[in-house]
Short mmCIF file of N, CA and C in Angstrom, two decimals:
data_model
loop_
_atom_site.label_atom_id
_atom_site.label_comp_id
_atom_site.label_asym_id
_atom_site.label_seq_id
_atom_site.Cartn_x
_atom_site.Cartn_y
_atom_site.Cartn_z
N MET B 8 -0.18 -14.12 1.83
CA MET B 8 -0.77 -13.38 2.93
C MET B 8 -1.36 -12.10 2.38
N ARG B 9 -2.30 -11.55 3.14
CA ARG B 9 -2.95 -10.30 2.74
C ARG B 9 -2.89 -9.35 3.92
N ILE B 10 -2.36 -8.14 3.69
CA ILE B 10 -2.29 -7.14 4.75
C ILE B 10 -2.88 -5.83 4.24
N ALA B 11 -3.28 -4.99 5.18
CA ALA B 11 -3.81 -3.67 4.83
C ALA B 11 -2.92 -2.60 5.43
N LEU B 12 -2.77 -1.51 4.69
CA LEU B 12 -2.01 -0.34 5.13
C LEU B 12 -2.91 0.88 5.03
N HIS B 13 -2.59 1.90 5.83
CA HIS B 13 -3.35 3.16 5.81
C HIS B 13 -2.36 4.29 5.60
N SER B 14 -2.63 5.14 4.62
CA SER B 14 -1.83 6.34 4.41
C SER B 14 -2.77 7.52 4.16
N VAL B 15 -2.19 8.70 4.15
CA VAL B 15 -2.97 9.92 3.97
C VAL B 15 -2.34 10.75 2.85
N ILE B 16 -3.17 11.20 1.93
CA ILE B 16 -2.71 12.05 0.84
C ILE B 16 -2.49 13.46 1.38
N ALA B 17 -1.43 14.10 0.93
CA ALA B 17 -1.16 15.49 1.33
C ALA B 17 -2.31 16.39 0.88
N GLU B 18 -2.53 17.42 1.65
CA GLU B 18 -3.59 18.40 1.35
C GLU B 18 -3.44 18.91 -0.09
N GLY B 19 -4.53 18.84 -0.86
CA GLY B 19 -4.53 19.35 -2.22
C GLY B 19 -3.87 18.46 -3.26
N ALA B 20 -3.49 17.23 -2.90
CA ALA B 20 -2.73 16.38 -3.81
C ALA B 20 -3.51 15.18 -4.35
N ILE B 21 -4.82 15.14 -4.16
CA ILE B 21 -5.60 13.97 -4.58
C ILE B 21 -5.47 13.71 -6.08
N GLU B 22 -5.65 14.73 -6.89
CA GLU B 22 -5.58 14.51 -8.35
C GLU B 22 -4.19 14.10 -8.79
N ASP B 23 -3.15 14.70 -8.20
CA ASP B 23 -1.78 14.30 -8.54
C ASP B 23 -1.52 12.85 -8.14
N TYR B 24 -1.98 12.47 -6.96
CA TYR B 24 -1.81 11.09 -6.51
C TYR B 24 -2.50 10.13 -7.47
N ARG B 25 -3.73 10.46 -7.83
CA ARG B 25 -4.48 9.63 -8.78
C ARG B 25 -3.75 9.50 -10.11
N SER B 26 -3.33 10.63 -10.66
CA SER B 26 -2.70 10.59 -11.98
C SER B 26 -1.39 9.81 -11.96
N HIS B 27 -0.65 9.88 -10.87
CA HIS B 27 0.60 9.13 -10.78
C HIS B 27 0.36 7.63 -10.62
N HIS B 28 -0.82 7.25 -10.18
CA HIS B 28 -1.15 5.83 -10.06
C HIS B 28 -1.94 5.30 -11.25
N ALA B 29 -2.20 6.14 -12.24
CA ALA B 29 -2.88 5.64 -13.44
C ALA B 29 -2.09 4.50 -14.05
N ARG B 30 -0.77 4.62 -13.97
CA ARG B 30 0.14 3.55 -14.41
C ARG B 30 1.45 3.75 -13.68
N ILE B 31 1.81 2.80 -12.82
CA ILE B 31 3.08 2.92 -12.11
C ILE B 31 4.21 2.57 -13.09
N PRO B 32 5.44 3.00 -12.80
CA PRO B 32 6.56 2.68 -13.70
C PRO B 32 6.75 1.16 -13.85
N ASP B 33 7.13 0.75 -15.04
CA ASP B 33 7.37 -0.68 -15.29
C ASP B 33 8.42 -1.23 -14.34
N SER B 34 9.42 -0.43 -14.01
CA SER B 34 10.48 -0.91 -13.11
C SER B 34 9.92 -1.24 -11.73
N LEU B 35 8.94 -0.48 -11.27
CA LEU B 35 8.30 -0.75 -9.97
C LEU B 35 7.42 -1.98 -10.07
N ARG B 36 6.65 -2.09 -11.14
CA ARG B 36 5.82 -3.28 -11.35
C ARG B 36 6.69 -4.53 -11.38
N ASP B 37 7.83 -4.47 -12.08
CA ASP B 37 8.73 -5.62 -12.15
C ASP B 37 9.33 -5.93 -10.78
N LEU B 38 9.66 -4.90 -10.01
CA LEU B 38 10.17 -5.10 -8.66
C LEU B 38 9.14 -5.82 -7.81
N PHE B 39 7.88 -5.44 -7.92
CA PHE B 39 6.82 -6.10 -7.16
C PHE B 39 6.75 -7.60 -7.50
N ASP B 40 6.94 -7.93 -8.77
CA ASP B 40 6.97 -9.35 -9.17
C ASP B 40 8.11 -10.09 -8.47
N VAL B 41 9.30 -9.50 -8.50
CA VAL B 41 10.48 -10.11 -7.88
C VAL B 41 10.29 -10.25 -6.37
N ALA B 42 9.66 -9.25 -5.76
CA ALA B 42 9.49 -9.23 -4.30
C ALA B 42 8.36 -10.12 -3.81
N GLY B 43 7.58 -10.69 -4.73
CA GLY B 43 6.49 -11.58 -4.31
C GLY B 43 5.18 -10.88 -4.03
N ILE B 44 5.00 -9.70 -4.59
CA ILE B 44 3.72 -9.00 -4.44
C ILE B 44 2.81 -9.45 -5.58
N HIS B 45 1.71 -10.10 -5.23
CA HIS B 45 0.78 -10.63 -6.23
C HIS B 45 -0.25 -9.58 -6.66
N ASP B 46 -0.61 -8.72 -5.71
CA ASP B 46 -1.55 -7.65 -6.03
C ASP B 46 -1.41 -6.56 -4.97
N TRP B 47 -1.70 -5.33 -5.38
CA TRP B 47 -1.70 -4.18 -4.47
C TRP B 47 -2.82 -3.28 -4.95
N THR B 48 -3.84 -3.14 -4.13
CA THR B 48 -5.00 -2.34 -4.47
C THR B 48 -5.10 -1.18 -3.48
N ILE B 49 -5.48 0.00 -3.98
CA ILE B 49 -5.61 1.18 -3.12
C ILE B 49 -7.02 1.76 -3.25
N TRP B 50 -7.66 2.01 -2.11
CA TRP B 50 -8.95 2.69 -2.07
C TRP B 50 -8.77 4.02 -1.36
N ARG B 51 -9.62 5.00 -1.72
CA ARG B 51 -9.54 6.32 -1.13
C ARG B 51 -10.88 6.71 -0.52
N SER B 52 -10.81 7.32 0.66
CA SER B 52 -11.96 7.96 1.30
C SER B 52 -11.47 9.30 1.80
N GLY B 53 -11.88 10.37 1.10
CA GLY B 53 -11.31 11.69 1.42
C GLY B 53 -9.83 11.66 1.14
N ARG B 54 -9.03 12.05 2.11
CA ARG B 54 -7.58 12.01 1.95
C ARG B 54 -6.98 10.71 2.47
N ASN B 55 -7.82 9.84 3.04
CA ASN B 55 -7.35 8.56 3.56
C ASN B 55 -7.26 7.52 2.47
N LEU B 56 -6.14 6.80 2.44
CA LEU B 56 -5.94 5.71 1.50
C LEU B 56 -5.83 4.41 2.26
N PHE B 57 -6.46 3.38 1.73
CA PHE B 57 -6.39 2.05 2.32
C PHE B 57 -5.85 1.11 1.26
N HIS B 58 -4.73 0.49 1.57
CA HIS B 58 -4.01 -0.37 0.64
C HIS B 58 -4.24 -1.82 1.05
N LEU B 59 -4.52 -2.69 0.10
CA LEU B 59 -4.60 -4.12 0.34
C LEU B 59 -3.48 -4.75 -0.46
N VAL B 60 -2.54 -5.37 0.25
CA VAL B 60 -1.36 -5.96 -0.38
C VAL B 60 -1.42 -7.47 -0.21
N GLU B 61 -1.34 -8.17 -1.33
CA GLU B 61 -1.29 -9.63 -1.31
C GLU B 61 0.12 -10.03 -1.71
N CYS B 62 0.82 -10.72 -0.79
CA CYS B 62 2.21 -11.08 -1.02
C CYS B 62 2.53 -12.38 -0.29
N ASP B 63 3.73 -12.89 -0.54
CA ASP B 63 4.14 -14.14 0.11
C ASP B 63 4.46 -13.92 1.58
N ASP B 64 5.26 -12.90 1.88
CA ASP B 64 5.71 -12.61 3.24
C ASP B 64 5.98 -11.11 3.29
N PHE B 65 5.16 -10.35 4.00
CA PHE B 65 5.23 -8.90 3.96
C PHE B 65 6.60 -8.37 4.39
N GLU B 66 7.15 -8.85 5.49
CA GLU B 66 8.44 -8.35 5.96
C GLU B 66 9.55 -8.63 4.95
N ALA B 67 9.60 -9.85 4.42
CA ALA B 67 10.62 -10.19 3.42
C ALA B 67 10.42 -9.37 2.15
N THR B 68 9.17 -9.19 1.75
CA THR B 68 8.84 -8.41 0.57
C THR B 68 9.33 -6.97 0.72
N MET B 69 9.06 -6.36 1.87
CA MET B 69 9.46 -4.97 2.08
C MET B 69 10.97 -4.82 2.15
N ARG B 70 11.69 -5.82 2.63
CA ARG B 70 13.16 -5.74 2.62
C ARG B 70 13.68 -5.67 1.18
N ILE B 71 13.08 -6.45 0.29
CA ILE B 71 13.47 -6.43 -1.13
C ILE B 71 13.10 -5.09 -1.76
N VAL B 72 11.87 -4.65 -1.52
CA VAL B 72 11.39 -3.39 -2.11
C VAL B 72 12.23 -2.21 -1.62
N GLU B 73 12.45 -2.13 -0.32
CA GLU B 73 13.16 -0.97 0.25
C GLU B 73 14.61 -0.90 -0.19
N ALA B 74 15.20 -2.00 -0.64
CA ALA B 74 16.60 -2.01 -1.08
C ALA B 74 16.75 -1.68 -2.57
N SER B 75 15.66 -1.42 -3.25
CA SER B 75 15.70 -1.26 -4.70
C SER B 75 15.75 0.20 -5.16
N PRO B 76 16.60 0.48 -6.14
CA PRO B 76 16.60 1.83 -6.74
C PRO B 76 15.26 2.18 -7.40
N ALA B 77 14.54 1.18 -7.90
CA ALA B 77 13.22 1.45 -8.50
C ALA B 77 12.27 2.02 -7.44
N ASN B 78 12.33 1.48 -6.23
CA ASN B 78 11.49 2.00 -5.16
C ASN B 78 11.97 3.38 -4.72
N ASP B 79 13.27 3.58 -4.64
CA ASP B 79 13.81 4.90 -4.27
C ASP B 79 13.28 5.96 -5.23
N SER B 80 13.32 5.67 -6.52
CA SER B 80 12.85 6.60 -7.53
C SER B 80 11.36 6.88 -7.38
N TRP B 81 10.58 5.83 -7.17
CA TRP B 81 9.13 5.99 -6.99
C TRP B 81 8.82 6.81 -5.75
N GLN B 82 9.49 6.50 -4.64
CA GLN B 82 9.22 7.23 -3.39
C GLN B 82 9.59 8.71 -3.53
N ALA B 83 10.67 9.01 -4.25
CA ALA B 83 11.05 10.40 -4.46
C ALA B 83 9.97 11.15 -5.24
N ASP B 84 9.31 10.44 -6.14
CA ASP B 84 8.26 11.05 -6.95
C ASP B 84 6.93 11.11 -6.20
N ILE B 85 6.44 9.96 -5.75
CA ILE B 85 5.10 9.90 -5.15
C ILE B 85 5.08 10.48 -3.74
N GLY B 86 6.22 10.47 -3.06
CA GLY B 86 6.30 10.93 -1.68
C GLY B 86 5.83 12.35 -1.47
N ARG B 87 5.94 13.19 -2.50
CA ARG B 87 5.51 14.58 -2.34
C ARG B 87 3.99 14.71 -2.26
N PHE B 88 3.27 13.64 -2.59
CA PHE B 88 1.81 13.67 -2.54
C PHE B 88 1.24 12.92 -1.34
N VAL B 89 2.12 12.35 -0.52
CA VAL B 89 1.68 11.53 0.61
C VAL B 89 2.12 12.18 1.91
N GLU B 90 1.16 12.38 2.79
CA GLU B 90 1.46 12.97 4.10
C GLU B 90 2.17 11.96 4.99
N GLY B 91 1.80 10.69 4.90
CA GLY B 91 2.45 9.65 5.69
C GLY B 91 1.59 8.42 5.83
N PHE B 92 2.18 7.39 6.43
CA PHE B 92 1.49 6.14 6.72
C PHE B 92 1.22 6.05 8.21
N HIS B 93 0.15 5.33 8.57
CA HIS B 93 -0.25 5.19 9.96
C HIS B 93 -0.46 3.72 10.31
N GLY B 94 -0.02 3.34 11.50
CA GLY B 94 -0.21 1.99 12.00
C GLY B 94 -1.61 1.81 12.57
N PRO B 95 -1.86 0.67 13.22
CA PRO B 95 -3.21 0.35 13.69
C PRO B 95 -3.77 1.29 14.76
N ASP B 96 -2.91 1.98 15.47
CA ASP B 96 -3.40 2.89 16.51
C ASP B 96 -3.23 4.35 16.12
N GLY B 97 -3.05 4.60 14.81
CA GLY B 97 -2.92 5.96 14.31
C GLY B 97 -1.52 6.52 14.38
N GLU B 98 -0.59 5.75 14.92
CA GLU B 98 0.79 6.22 15.01
C GLU B 98 1.43 6.29 13.62
N GLU B 99 2.41 7.16 13.45
CA GLU B 99 3.11 7.24 12.17
C GLU B 99 3.98 5.99 12.03
N ALA B 100 3.64 5.16 11.04
CA ALA B 100 4.38 3.92 10.84
C ALA B 100 3.94 3.27 9.53
N PHE B 101 4.86 2.58 8.90
CA PHE B 101 4.55 1.79 7.72
C PHE B 101 4.37 0.35 8.18
N THR B 102 3.28 0.13 8.91
CA THR B 102 2.96 -1.18 9.45
C THR B 102 1.52 -1.53 9.12
N PRO B 103 1.22 -2.82 9.01
CA PRO B 103 -0.16 -3.21 8.70
C PRO B 103 -1.13 -2.71 9.76
N ILE B 104 -2.34 -2.36 9.29
CA ILE B 104 -3.40 -2.02 10.24
C ILE B 104 -4.06 -3.32 10.69
N GLU B 105 -4.79 -3.25 11.77
CA GLU B 105 -5.37 -4.44 12.39
C GLU B 105 -6.57 -4.97 11.61
N GLN B 106 -6.55 -6.27 11.36
CA GLN B 106 -7.74 -6.93 10.80
C GLN B 106 -8.66 -7.26 11.97
N VAL B 107 -9.87 -6.79 11.91
CA VAL B 107 -10.82 -6.99 13.00
C VAL B 107 -11.68 -8.22 12.76
N TRP B 108 -12.07 -8.47 11.53
CA TRP B 108 -12.99 -9.57 11.22
C TRP B 108 -12.83 -9.95 9.77
N ALA B 109 -13.06 -11.23 9.47
CA ALA B 109 -13.05 -11.70 8.08
C ALA B 109 -14.13 -12.76 7.92
N LEU B 110 -15.00 -12.57 6.96
CA LEU B 110 -16.08 -13.52 6.68
C LEU B 110 -15.51 -14.90 6.37
N ALA B 111 -14.47 -14.97 5.55
CA ALA B 111 -13.90 -16.26 5.18
C ALA B 111 -13.38 -17.03 6.40
N ALA B 112 -12.75 -16.32 7.33
CA ALA B 112 -12.26 -16.97 8.53
C ALA B 112 -13.41 -17.51 9.38
N GLN B 113 -14.49 -16.75 9.48
CA GLN B 113 -15.63 -17.20 10.25
C GLN B 113 -16.27 -18.42 9.59
N ARG B 114 -16.37 -18.38 8.27
CA ARG B 114 -16.92 -19.53 7.56
C ARG B 114 -16.05 -20.77 7.76
N ALA B 115 -14.74 -20.59 7.75
CA ALA B 115 -13.80 -21.70 7.90
C ALA B 115 -13.92 -22.39 9.25
N THR B 116 -14.26 -21.63 10.28
CA THR B 116 -14.38 -22.22 11.61
C THR B 116 -15.79 -22.75 11.87
N GLY B 117 -16.71 -22.40 10.98
CA GLY B 117 -18.08 -22.87 11.14
C GLY B 117 -18.84 -22.17 12.25
N SER B 118 -18.30 -21.09 12.75
CA SER B 118 -18.95 -20.35 13.86
C SER B 118 -19.97 -19.36 13.35
#
């Protein structure tokens, strides 16, 4: 499955956020493998970040990730550069944002 997330970089923290993502810790990368995350890509527009996560099952994946000391360590480090995550209606939440349209889905239906 593929889901998108939206987060916001803290004021003045763009360069720090970038540098910390130049290479994530090996322990976090290995955790993502165990949790079934096949890819995680992040795009930035101003202070807004858009994450595309490809995984087997997002809820199951996040249960594994959130229970890991590797994630705790990463969040303690990277969290100082992130203002927060937002759900589909702008609410504070670590939930997928709404997919509005997909070319592949339209092609699949022949519409």
